Tab-separated table of C-alpha atoms and ligand atoms in Angstrom:
chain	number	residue	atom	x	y	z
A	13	UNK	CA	-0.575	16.572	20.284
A	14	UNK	CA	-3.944	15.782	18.386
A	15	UNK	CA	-4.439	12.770	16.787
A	16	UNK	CA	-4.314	14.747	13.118
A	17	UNK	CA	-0.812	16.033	14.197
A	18	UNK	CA	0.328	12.830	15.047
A	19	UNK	CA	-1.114	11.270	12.096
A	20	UNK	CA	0.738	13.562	9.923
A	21	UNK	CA	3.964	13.097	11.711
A	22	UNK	CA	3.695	9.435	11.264
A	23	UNK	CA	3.364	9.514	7.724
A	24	UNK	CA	6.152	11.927	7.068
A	25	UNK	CA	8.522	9.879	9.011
A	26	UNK	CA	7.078	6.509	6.784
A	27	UNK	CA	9.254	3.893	5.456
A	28	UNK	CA	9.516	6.082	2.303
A	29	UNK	CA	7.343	2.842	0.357
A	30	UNK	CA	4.644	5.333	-1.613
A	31	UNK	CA	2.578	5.471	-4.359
A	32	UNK	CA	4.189	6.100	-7.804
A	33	UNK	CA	3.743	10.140	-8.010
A	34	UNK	CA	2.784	10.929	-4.456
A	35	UNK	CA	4.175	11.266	-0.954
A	36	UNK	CA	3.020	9.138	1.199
A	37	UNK	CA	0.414	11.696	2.458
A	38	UNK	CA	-1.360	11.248	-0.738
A	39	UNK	CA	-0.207	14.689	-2.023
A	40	UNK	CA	0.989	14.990	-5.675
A	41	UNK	CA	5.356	15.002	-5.695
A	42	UNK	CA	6.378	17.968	-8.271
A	43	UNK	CA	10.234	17.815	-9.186
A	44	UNK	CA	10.985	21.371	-9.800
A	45	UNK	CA	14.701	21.755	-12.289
A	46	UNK	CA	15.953	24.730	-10.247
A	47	UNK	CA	15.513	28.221	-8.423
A	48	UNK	CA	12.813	30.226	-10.294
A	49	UNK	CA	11.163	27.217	-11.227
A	50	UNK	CA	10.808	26.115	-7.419
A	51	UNK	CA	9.370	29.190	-6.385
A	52	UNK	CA	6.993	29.261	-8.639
A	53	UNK	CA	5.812	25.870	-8.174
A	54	UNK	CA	5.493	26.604	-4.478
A	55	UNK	CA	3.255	29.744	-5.225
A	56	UNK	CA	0.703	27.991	-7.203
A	57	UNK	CA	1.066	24.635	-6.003
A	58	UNK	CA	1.062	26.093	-2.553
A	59	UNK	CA	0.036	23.411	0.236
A	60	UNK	CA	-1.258	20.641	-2.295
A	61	UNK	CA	1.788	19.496	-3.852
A	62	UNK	CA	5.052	18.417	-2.335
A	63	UNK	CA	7.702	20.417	-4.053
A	64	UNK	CA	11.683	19.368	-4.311
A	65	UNK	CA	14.341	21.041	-6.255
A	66	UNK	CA	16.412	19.274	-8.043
A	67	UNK	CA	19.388	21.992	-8.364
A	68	UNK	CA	20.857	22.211	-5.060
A	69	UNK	CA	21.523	25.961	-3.608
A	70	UNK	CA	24.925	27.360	-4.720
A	71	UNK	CA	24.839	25.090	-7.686
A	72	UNK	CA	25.369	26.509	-11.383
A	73	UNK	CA	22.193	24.850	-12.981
A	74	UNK	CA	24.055	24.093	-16.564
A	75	UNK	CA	26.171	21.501	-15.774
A	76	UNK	CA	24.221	20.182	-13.288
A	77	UNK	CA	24.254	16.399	-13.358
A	78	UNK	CA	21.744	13.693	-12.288
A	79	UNK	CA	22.414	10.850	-9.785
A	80	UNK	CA	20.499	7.072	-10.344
A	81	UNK	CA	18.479	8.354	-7.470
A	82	UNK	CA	17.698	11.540	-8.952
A	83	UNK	CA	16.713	10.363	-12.395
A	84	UNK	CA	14.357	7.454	-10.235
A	85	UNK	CA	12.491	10.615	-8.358
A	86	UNK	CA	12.362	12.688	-11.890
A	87	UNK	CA	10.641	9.685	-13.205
A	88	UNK	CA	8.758	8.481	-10.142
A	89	UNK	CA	7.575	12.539	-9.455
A	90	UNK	CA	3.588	13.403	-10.612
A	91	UNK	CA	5.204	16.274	-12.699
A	92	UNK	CA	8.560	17.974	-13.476
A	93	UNK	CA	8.408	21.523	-14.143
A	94	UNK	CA	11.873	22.485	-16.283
A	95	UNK	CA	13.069	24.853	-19.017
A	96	UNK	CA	13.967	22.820	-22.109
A	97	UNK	CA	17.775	23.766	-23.026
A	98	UNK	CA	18.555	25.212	-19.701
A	99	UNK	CA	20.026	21.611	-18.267
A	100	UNK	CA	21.032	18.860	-20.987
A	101	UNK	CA	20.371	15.984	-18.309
A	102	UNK	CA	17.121	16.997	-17.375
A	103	UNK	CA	16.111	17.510	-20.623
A	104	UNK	CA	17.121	13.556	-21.662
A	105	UNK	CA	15.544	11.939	-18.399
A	106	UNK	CA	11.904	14.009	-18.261
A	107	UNK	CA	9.111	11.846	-19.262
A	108	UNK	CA	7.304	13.869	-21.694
A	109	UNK	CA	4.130	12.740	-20.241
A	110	UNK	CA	4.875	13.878	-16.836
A	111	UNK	CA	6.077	17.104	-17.517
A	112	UNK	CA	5.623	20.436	-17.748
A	113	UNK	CA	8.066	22.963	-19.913
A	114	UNK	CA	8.012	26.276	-19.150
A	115	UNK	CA	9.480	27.392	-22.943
A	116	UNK	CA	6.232	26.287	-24.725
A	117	UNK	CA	4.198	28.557	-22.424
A	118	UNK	CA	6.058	31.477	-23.543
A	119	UNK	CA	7.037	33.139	-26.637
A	120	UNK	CA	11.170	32.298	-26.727
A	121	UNK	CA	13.503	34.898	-27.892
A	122	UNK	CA	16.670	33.308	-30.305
A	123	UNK	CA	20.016	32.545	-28.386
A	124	UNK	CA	22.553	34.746	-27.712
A	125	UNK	CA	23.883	36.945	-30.645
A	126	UNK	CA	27.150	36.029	-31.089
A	127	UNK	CA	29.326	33.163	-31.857
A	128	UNK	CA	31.577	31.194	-29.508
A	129	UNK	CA	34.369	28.846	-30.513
A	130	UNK	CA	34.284	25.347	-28.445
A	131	UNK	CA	30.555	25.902	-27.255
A	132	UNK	CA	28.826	23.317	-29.456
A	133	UNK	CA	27.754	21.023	-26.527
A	134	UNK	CA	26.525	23.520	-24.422
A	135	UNK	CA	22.571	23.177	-23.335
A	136	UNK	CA	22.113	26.803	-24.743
A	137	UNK	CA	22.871	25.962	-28.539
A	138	UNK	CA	21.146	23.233	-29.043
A	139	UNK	CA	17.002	24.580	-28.622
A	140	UNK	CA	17.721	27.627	-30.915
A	141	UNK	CA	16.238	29.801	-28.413
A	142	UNK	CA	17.358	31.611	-25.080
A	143	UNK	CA	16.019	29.585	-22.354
A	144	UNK	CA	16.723	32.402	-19.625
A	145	UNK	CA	12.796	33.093	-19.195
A	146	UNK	CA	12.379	33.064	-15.985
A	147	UNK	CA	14.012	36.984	-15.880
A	148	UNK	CA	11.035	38.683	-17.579
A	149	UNK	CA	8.453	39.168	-15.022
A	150	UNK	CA	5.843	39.395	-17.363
A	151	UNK	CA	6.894	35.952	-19.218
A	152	UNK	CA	6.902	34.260	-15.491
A	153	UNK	CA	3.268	35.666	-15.275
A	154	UNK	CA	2.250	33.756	-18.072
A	155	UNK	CA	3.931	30.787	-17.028
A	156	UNK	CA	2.482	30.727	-13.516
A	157	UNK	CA	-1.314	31.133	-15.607
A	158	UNK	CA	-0.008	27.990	-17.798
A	159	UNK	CA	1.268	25.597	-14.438
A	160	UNK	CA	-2.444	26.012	-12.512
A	161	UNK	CA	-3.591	24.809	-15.353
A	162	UNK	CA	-0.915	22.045	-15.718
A	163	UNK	CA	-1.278	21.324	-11.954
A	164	UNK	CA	-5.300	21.246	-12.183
A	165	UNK	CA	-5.192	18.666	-15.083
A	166	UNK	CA	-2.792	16.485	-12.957
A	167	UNK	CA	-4.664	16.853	-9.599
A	168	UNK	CA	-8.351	17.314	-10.330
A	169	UNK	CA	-9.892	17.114	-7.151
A	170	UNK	CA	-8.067	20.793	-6.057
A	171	UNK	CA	-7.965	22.231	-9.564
A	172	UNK	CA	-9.621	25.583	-8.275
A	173	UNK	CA	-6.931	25.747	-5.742
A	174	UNK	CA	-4.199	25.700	-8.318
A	175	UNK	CA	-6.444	28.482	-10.467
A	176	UNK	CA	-6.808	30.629	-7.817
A	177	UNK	CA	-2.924	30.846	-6.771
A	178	UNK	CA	-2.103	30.866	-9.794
A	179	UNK	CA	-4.112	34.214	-10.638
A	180	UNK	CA	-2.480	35.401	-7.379
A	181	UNK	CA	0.635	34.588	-8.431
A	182	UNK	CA	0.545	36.020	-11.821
A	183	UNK	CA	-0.987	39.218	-10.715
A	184	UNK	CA	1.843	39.853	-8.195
A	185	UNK	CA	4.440	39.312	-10.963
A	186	UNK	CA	2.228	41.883	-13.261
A	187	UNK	CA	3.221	44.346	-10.403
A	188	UNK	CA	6.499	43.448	-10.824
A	189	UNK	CA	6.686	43.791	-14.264
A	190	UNK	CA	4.700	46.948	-13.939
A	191	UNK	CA	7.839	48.588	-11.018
A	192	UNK	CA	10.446	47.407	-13.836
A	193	UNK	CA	8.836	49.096	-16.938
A	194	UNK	CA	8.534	52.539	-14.953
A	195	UNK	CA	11.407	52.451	-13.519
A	196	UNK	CA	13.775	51.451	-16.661
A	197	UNK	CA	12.116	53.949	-18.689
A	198	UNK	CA	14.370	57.102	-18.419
A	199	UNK	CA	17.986	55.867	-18.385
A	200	UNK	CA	21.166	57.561	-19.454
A	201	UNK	CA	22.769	53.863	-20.987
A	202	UNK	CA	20.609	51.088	-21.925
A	203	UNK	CA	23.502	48.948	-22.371
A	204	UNK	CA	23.943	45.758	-19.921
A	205	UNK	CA	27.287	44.090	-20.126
A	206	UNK	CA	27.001	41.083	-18.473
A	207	UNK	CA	29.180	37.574	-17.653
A	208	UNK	CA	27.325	35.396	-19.484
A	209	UNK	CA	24.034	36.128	-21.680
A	210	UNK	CA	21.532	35.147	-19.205
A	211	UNK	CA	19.511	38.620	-19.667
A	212	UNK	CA	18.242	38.535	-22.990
A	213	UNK	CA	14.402	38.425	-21.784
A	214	UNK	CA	14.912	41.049	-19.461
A	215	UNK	CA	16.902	43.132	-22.028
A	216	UNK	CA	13.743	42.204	-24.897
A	217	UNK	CA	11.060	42.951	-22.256
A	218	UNK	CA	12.561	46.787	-21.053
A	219	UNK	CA	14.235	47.474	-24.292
A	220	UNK	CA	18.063	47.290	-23.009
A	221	UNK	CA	20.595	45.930	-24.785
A	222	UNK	CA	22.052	43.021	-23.346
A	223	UNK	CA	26.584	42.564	-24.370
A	224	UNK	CA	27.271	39.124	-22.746
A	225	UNK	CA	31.031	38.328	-22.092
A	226	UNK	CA	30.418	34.650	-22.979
A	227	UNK	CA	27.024	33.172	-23.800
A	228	UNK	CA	27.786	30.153	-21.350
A	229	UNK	CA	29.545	30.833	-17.625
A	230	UNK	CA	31.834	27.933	-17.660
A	231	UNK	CA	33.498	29.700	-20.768
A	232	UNK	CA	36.548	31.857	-20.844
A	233	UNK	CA	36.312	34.211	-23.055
A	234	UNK	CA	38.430	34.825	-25.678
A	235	UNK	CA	40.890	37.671	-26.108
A	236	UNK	CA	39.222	38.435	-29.244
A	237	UNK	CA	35.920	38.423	-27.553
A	238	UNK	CA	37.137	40.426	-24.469
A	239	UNK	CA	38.664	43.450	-26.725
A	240	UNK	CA	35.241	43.250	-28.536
A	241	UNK	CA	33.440	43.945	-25.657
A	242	UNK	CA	35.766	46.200	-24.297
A	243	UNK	CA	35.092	48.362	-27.396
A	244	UNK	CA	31.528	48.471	-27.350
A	245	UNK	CA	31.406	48.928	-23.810
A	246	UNK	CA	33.587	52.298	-24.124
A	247	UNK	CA	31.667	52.937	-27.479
A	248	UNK	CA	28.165	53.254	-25.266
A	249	UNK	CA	29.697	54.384	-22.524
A	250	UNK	CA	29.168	52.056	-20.325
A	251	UNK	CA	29.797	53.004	-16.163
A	252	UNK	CA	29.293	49.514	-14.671
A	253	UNK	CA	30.109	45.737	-15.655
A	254	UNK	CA	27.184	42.908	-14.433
A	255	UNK	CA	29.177	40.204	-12.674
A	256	UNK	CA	27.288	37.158	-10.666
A	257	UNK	CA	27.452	35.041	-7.627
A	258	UNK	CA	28.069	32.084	-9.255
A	259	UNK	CA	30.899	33.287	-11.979
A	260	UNK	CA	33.833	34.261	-10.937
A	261	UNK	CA	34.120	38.061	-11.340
A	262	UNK	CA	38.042	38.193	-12.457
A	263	UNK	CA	37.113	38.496	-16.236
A	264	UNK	CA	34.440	41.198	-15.409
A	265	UNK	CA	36.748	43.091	-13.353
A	266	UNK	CA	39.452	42.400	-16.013
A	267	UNK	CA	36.909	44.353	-18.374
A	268	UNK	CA	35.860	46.958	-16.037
A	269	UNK	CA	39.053	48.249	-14.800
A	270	UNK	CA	39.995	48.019	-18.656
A	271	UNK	CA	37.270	50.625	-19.579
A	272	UNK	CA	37.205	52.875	-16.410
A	273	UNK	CA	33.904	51.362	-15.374
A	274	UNK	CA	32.869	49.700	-11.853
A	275	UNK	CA	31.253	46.079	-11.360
A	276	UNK	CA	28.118	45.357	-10.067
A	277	UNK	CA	26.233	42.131	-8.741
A	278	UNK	CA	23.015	41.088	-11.401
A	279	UNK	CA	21.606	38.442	-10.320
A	280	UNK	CA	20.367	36.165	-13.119
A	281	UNK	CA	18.518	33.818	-10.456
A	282	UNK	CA	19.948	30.605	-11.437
A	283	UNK	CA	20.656	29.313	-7.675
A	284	UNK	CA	17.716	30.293	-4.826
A	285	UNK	CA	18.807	34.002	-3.579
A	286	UNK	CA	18.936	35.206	-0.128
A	287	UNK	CA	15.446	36.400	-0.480
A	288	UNK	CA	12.882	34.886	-3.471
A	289	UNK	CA	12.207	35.578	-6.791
A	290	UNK	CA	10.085	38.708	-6.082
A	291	UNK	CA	12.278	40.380	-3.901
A	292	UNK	CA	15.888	39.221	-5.674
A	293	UNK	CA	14.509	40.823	-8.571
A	294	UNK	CA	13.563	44.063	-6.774
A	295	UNK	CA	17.249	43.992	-5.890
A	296	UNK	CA	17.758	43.553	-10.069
A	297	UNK	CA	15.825	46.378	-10.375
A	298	UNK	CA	17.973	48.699	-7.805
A	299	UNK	CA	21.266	48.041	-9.271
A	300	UNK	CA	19.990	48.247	-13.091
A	301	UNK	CA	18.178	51.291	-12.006
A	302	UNK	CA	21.606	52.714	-10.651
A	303	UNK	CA	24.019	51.891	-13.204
A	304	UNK	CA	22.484	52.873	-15.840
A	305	UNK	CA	21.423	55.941	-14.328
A	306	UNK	CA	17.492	55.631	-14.703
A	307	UNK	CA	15.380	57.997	-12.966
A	308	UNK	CA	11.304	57.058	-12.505
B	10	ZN	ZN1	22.462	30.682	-17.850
């Protein structure tokens, strides 16, 4: 072992006593809300920062709610990188100074369409716009432009670092953006019936038209709500109902076998996928491209 590798191994395994901000090998700590967030904080971060997620895998992000410990690290962290209105608790324990939200780097679309009895408290109401950005490739591309810079304010001394990844990363989710825009561009339905509105950006961005069951996925819907949908979805002619990993897919099947139509996984990307955000999408991309019958 050389002395640098033992060095480093010594520090990691420290007594945990650091400075305010940074791991104890002097690199910046960047508390990252959840999923797409992480990633992308990794990409243009890359080896400078020390990056922890604060949504655990298999976790619905929503509800998710913060620990003592976990509000200390928020707090203690160089930056937090978060969507305002995706997660109520993060949103009340960020320090404004410290942090970095991804909604003002974008232009927001308005929240979901329709009205839902009993959601009043729900994160998604109360910012007036749809925080689901993260599903528009080309929004995340201008985010990832915005966080170098973010990242090379904070940590001066490797602010062309930051630039340069993020320039990498933004041109790779171009491409991406790019795939989705010729391949959504001859479709027989442009209609996506999903479990809960999380596709709105996607839907704005490849001009589809996104029918959530319920705007928030710990909601039941309604029968009202379900016959509603159930009308449109026969009305468009709709061949396949968008269920996710992390909602139950009883009130999508309900729905499909209702109209004749199939289900099919979208993933809105709220937990980490089995791949990352490039290549869950690509899988977005395949199962949008099939049921809606798009050929490139
Ligand atoms: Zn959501």
């Amino acid at each position: 072992m050389t002395a640098g590798a033992l060095l480093s191994a010594t520090a990691c395994g420290g007594s945990g006593v650091s400075e305010v901000g940074a791991t104890s090998d002097g690199r910046p700590e960047v508390v990252a809300a959840f999923y797409p967030l992480q990633w992308l904080t990794e990409q243009v971060g890359g080896s400078d920062v020390q990056v922890t997620g604060l949504t655990a895998p298999g976790v619905e992000p929503h509800d998710l709610e913060l620990g003592i410990q976990q509000v200390t690290d928020l707090q203690n962290a160089a930056l937090t990188v978060y969507v305002k209105g995706v997660q109520p608790a993060v949103d009340d324990a960020v320090d404004p100074e410290k942090s970095f939200d991804a909604a003002t780097a974008v232009t927001t679309i308005p929240a979901g369409g329709h009205e839902h009895e009993g959601e009043e408290e729900h994160g998604h109401d109360e910012v007036g716009y749809d925080p689901h950005l993260w599903l528009d490739p080309s929004r995340m591309a201008t985010v990832a432009g915005k966080l170098g810079e973010r990242l090379a304010a904070a940590d001066a001394a490797h602010a062309q670092a930051y630039r340069d990844r993020a320039a990498t990363t933004a041109a790779t989710l171009t491409a991406l953006d790019q795939e989705f825009t010729k391949n959504l561009t001859t479709c027989r339905s442009r209609t996506l019936v999903t479990a809960h509105e999380a596709f709105g950006y996607l839907a704005d961005r490849y001009k589809l038209k996104q029918v959530g069951i319920t705007l928030d996925p710990e909601t039941e819907p309604s029968p009202a709500r379900l016959s509603e949908v159930a009308k449109l979805a026969r009305a468009e002619g709709v061949t396949t109902i968008f269920t996710e990993a992390l909602v139950s897919p009883k009130v999508a099947e309900v729905l499909a076998n209702e109209v004749g139509a199939k289900t099919a996984v979208l993933d809105p990307l709220e937990s980490k996928p089995s791949g990352d955000y490039v290549s869950a999408m690509r899988d977005n991309l395949k199962t949008l491209q099939t049921a809606l019958g798009c050929t490139a």
